[in-house]
Short mmCIF file of C-alpha atoms in Angstrom, two decimals:
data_model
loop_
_atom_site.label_atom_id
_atom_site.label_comp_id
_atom_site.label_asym_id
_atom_site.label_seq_id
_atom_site.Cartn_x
_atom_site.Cartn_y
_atom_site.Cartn_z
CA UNK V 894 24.26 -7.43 -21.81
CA UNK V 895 21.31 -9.43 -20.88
CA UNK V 896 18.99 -11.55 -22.79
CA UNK V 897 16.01 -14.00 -22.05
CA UNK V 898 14.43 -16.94 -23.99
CA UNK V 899 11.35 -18.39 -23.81
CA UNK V 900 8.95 -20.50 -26.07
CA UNK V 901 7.18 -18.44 -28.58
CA UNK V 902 3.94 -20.03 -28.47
CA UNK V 903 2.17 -22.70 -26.10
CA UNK V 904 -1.04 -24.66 -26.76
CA UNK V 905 -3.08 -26.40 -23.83
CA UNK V 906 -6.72 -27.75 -22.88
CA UNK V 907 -9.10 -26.03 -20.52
CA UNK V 908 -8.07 -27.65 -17.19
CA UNK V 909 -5.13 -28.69 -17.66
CA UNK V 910 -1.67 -27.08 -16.46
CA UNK V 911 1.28 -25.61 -18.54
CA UNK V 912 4.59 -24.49 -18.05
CA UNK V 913 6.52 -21.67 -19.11
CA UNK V 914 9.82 -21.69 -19.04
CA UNK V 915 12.27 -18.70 -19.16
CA UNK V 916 16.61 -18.74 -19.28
CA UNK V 917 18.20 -15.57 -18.37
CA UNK V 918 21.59 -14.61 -19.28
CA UNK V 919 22.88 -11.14 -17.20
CA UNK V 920 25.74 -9.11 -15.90
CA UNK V 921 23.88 -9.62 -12.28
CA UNK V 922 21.16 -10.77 -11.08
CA UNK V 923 18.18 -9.16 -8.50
CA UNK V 924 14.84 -10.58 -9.92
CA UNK V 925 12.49 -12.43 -11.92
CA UNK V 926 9.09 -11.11 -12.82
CA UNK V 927 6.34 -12.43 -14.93
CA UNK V 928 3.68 -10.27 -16.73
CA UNK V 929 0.88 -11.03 -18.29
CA UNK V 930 -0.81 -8.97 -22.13
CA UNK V 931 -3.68 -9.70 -23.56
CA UNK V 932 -3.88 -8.86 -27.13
CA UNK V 933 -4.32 -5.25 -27.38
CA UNK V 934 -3.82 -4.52 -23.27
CA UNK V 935 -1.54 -3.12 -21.20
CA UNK V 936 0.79 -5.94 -19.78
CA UNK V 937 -0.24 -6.48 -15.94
CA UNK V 938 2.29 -7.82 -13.26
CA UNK V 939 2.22 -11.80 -12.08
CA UNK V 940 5.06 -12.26 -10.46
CA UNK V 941 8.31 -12.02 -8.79
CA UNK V 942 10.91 -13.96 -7.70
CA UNK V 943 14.35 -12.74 -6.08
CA UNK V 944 15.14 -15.51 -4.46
CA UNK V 945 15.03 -19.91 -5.34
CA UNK V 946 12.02 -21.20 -5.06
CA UNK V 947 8.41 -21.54 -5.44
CA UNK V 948 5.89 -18.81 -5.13
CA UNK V 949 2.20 -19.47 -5.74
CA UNK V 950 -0.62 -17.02 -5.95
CA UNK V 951 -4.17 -18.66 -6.63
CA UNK V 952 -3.95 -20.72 -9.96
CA UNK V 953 -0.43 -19.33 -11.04
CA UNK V 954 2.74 -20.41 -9.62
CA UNK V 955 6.16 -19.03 -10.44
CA UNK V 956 9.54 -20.64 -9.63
CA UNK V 957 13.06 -19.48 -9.93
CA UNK V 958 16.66 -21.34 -9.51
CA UNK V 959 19.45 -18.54 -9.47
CA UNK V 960 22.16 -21.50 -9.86
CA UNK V 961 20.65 -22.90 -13.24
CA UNK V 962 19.76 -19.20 -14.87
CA UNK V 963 16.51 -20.48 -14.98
CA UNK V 964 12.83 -19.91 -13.98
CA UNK V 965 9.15 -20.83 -14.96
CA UNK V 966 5.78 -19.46 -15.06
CA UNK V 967 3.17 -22.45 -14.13
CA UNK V 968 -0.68 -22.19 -14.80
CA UNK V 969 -2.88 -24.87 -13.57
CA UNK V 970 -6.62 -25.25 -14.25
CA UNK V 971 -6.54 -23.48 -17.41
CA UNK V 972 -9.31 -21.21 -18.32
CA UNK V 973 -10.03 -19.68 -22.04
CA UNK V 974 -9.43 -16.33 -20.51
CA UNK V 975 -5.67 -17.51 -20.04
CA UNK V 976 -4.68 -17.11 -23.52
CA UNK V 977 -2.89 -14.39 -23.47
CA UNK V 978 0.68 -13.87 -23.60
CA UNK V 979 3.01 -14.14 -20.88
CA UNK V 980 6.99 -12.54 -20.42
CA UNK V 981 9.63 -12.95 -18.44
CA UNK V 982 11.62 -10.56 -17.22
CA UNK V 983 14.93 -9.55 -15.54
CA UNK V 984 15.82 -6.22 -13.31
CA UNK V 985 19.92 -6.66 -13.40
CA UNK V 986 22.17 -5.38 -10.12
CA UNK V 987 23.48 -2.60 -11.74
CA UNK V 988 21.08 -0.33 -10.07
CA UNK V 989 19.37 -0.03 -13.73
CA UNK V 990 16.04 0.29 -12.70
CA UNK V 991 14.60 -0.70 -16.06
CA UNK V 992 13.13 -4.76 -16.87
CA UNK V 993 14.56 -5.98 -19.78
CA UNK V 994 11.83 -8.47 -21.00
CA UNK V 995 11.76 -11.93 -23.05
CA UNK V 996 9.66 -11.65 -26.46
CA UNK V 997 7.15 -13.72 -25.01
CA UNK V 998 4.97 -17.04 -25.33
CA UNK V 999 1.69 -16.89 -26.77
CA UNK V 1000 -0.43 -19.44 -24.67
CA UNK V 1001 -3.49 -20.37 -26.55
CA UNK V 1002 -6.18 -22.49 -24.67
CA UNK V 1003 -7.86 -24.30 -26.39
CA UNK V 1004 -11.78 -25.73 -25.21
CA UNK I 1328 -6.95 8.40 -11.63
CA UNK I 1329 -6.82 4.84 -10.45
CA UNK I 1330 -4.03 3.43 -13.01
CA UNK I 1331 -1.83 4.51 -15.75
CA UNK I 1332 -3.49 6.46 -18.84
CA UNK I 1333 -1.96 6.88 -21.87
CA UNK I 1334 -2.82 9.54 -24.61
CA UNK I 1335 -3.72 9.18 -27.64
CA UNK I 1336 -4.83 5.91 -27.54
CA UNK I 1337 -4.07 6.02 -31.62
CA UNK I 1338 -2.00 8.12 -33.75
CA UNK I 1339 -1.24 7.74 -37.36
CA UNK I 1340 1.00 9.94 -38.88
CA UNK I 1341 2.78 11.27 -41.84
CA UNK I 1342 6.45 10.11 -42.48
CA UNK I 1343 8.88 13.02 -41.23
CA UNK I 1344 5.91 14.83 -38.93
CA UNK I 1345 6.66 14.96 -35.16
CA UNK I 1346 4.59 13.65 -32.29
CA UNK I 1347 3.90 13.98 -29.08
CA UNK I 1348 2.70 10.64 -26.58
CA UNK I 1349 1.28 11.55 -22.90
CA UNK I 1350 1.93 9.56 -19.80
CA UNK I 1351 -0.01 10.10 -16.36
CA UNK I 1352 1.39 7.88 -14.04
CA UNK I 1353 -0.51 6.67 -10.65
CA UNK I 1354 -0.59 9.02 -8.32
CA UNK I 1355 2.34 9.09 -5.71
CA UNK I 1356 4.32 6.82 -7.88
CA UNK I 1357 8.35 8.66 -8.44
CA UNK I 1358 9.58 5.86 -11.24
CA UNK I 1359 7.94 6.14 -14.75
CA UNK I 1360 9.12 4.43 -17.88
CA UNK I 1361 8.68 4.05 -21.66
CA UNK I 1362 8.99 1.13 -23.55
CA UNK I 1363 8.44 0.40 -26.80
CA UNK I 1364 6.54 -2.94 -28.13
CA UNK I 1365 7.03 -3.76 -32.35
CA UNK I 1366 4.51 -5.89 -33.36
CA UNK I 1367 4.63 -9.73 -31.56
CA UNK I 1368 7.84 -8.23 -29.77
CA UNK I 1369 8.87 -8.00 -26.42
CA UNK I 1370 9.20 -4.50 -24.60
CA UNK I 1371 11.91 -2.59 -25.49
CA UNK I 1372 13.15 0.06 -22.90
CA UNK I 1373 13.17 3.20 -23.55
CA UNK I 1374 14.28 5.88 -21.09
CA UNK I 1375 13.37 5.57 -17.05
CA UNK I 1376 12.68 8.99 -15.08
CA UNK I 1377 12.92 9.09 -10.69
CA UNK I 1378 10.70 12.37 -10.22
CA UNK I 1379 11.75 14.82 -12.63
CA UNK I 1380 15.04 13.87 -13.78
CA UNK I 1381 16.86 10.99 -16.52
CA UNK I 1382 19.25 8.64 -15.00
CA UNK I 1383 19.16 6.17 -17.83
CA UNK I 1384 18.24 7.40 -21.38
CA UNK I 1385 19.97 4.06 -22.40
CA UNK I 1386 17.64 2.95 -24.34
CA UNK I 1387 16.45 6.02 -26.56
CA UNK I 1388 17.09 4.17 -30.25
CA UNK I 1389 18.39 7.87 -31.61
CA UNK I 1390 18.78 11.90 -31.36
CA UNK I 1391 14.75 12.06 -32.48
CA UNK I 1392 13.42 10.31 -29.49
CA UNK I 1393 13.25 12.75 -26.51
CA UNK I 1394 11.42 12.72 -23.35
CA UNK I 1395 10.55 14.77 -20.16
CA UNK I 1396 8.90 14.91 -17.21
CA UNK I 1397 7.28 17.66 -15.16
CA UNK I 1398 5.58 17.95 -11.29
CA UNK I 1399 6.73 14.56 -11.03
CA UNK I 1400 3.67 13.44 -12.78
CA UNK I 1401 3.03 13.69 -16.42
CA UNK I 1402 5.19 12.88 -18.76
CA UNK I 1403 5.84 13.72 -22.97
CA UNK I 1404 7.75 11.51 -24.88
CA UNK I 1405 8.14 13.09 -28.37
CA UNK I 1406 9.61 11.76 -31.25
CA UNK I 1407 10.98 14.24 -33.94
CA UNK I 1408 10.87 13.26 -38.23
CA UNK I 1409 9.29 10.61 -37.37
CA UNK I 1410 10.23 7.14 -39.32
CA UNK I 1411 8.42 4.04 -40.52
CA UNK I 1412 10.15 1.88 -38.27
CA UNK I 1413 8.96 4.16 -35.60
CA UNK I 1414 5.49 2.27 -35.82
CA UNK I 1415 5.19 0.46 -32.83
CA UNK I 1416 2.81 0.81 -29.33
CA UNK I 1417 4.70 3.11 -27.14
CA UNK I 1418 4.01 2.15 -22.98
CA UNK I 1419 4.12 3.67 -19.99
CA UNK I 1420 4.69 2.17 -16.65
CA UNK I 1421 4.83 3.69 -13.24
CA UNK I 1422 6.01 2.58 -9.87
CA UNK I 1423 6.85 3.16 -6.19
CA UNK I 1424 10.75 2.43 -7.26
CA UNK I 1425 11.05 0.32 -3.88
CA UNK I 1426 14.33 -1.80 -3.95
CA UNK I 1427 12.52 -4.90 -3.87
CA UNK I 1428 9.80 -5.84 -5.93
CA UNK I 1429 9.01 -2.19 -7.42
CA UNK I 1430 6.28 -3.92 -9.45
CA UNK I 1431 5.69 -1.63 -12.60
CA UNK I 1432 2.06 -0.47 -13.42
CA UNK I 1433 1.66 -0.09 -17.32
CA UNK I 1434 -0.43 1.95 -19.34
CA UNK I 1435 -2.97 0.86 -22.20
CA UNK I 1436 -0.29 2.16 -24.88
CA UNK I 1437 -0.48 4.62 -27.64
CA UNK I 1438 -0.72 2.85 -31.18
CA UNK I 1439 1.68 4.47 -33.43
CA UNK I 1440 1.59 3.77 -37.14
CA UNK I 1441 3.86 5.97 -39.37
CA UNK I 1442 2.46 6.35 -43.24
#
């Protein structure tokens, strides 16, 4: 099976930067992906990692290390329209085409 | 359209009635899925259709959940006697279904509350 933990909520300043981490256990292994839900919307995509490393897009940076089972979501200059909440998930090797997805961390920014 | 739509938006219904949830995916786009979300949940997977057909109706919690998909576009995911704990907003996402990234494109959600 698979399964993916992450913090359930987060609290940070305007400006600042937070991390988001996110442990992944799975049969196999072909990506990490990040989405983002505001309360009441449709989640919209952040993110993907296949492979170890950093990749950064504007303000939000995600990084992945295949080795440790591990990867993080990291949001620097926080703005109020940040708090949202953010999941992790996992697309196995399987050829199951579905994400499974972590419950989520509520970030809340505060001013 | 320009993204996913989802239809209703809302539904509230009677214990043991059956419903219907519409998905029209971005144009072009051969993967769609379902997921469900329970309240301060996660997604939860549901079934995954390339074009027409079902290759993993995995997730599908029990014999009252059905889905389909026609023209390679819309799809109906119905649920049958429908159950309290079937309360939950049902998504939709769509995408390319490239090996790679195949980034998936959700919906706004239907709302389901069961009485």
């Amino acid at each position: 099976g698979q399964s993916l933990e992450q913090p359930s909520e987060v609290t940070a300043v305007e400006g600042a930067i937070v991390q988001i981490n996110c442990t992944y256990q799975t049969s196999g292994f072909y990506g990490l992906s990040w989405y983002q839900q505001h309360d009441g919307g449709a989640p919209t995509f952040l993110s993907y990692n296949a492979l170890d490393g950093l990749e950064e897009t504007g303000r939000f940076s995600s990084f992945l290390s295949r080795s440790d089972s591990y990867g993080y979501l990291l949001l620097q200059e926080l703005q109020m329209k940040d708090s949202a909440s953010y999941f992790c998930a996992v697309r196995d090797d399987t050829g199951r085409r579905a994400l499974t997805f972590g419950s989520g961390t509520r970030l809340q920014v505060q001013p | 359209g320009a993204g996913v739509s989802q239809s209703p938006s809302n539904k509230v219904t009677e214990k043991g009635k059956d419903v219907e949830l519409r998905c029209d995916p971005i144009s072009g786009h051969t993967a769609l899925y379902w997921y469900r979300q329970r309240l301060g949940q996660g997604l939860e997977f549901l079934i995954y259709f390339q074009g027409n057909s079902a290759p993993d109706k995995s997730g599908l919690p029990s014999d009252r959940f059905s889905a389909e998909r026609t023209g390679e576009s819309v799809s109906t995911l119905t649920i049958q006697r429908t159950q309290q704990e079937d309360s939950a907003v049902y998504l939709c996402a769509s995408s390319l279904a490239l090996a790679a990234t195949d980034t998936q494109y959700f919906g706004p959600g239907t709302r389901l509350t069961v009485l």
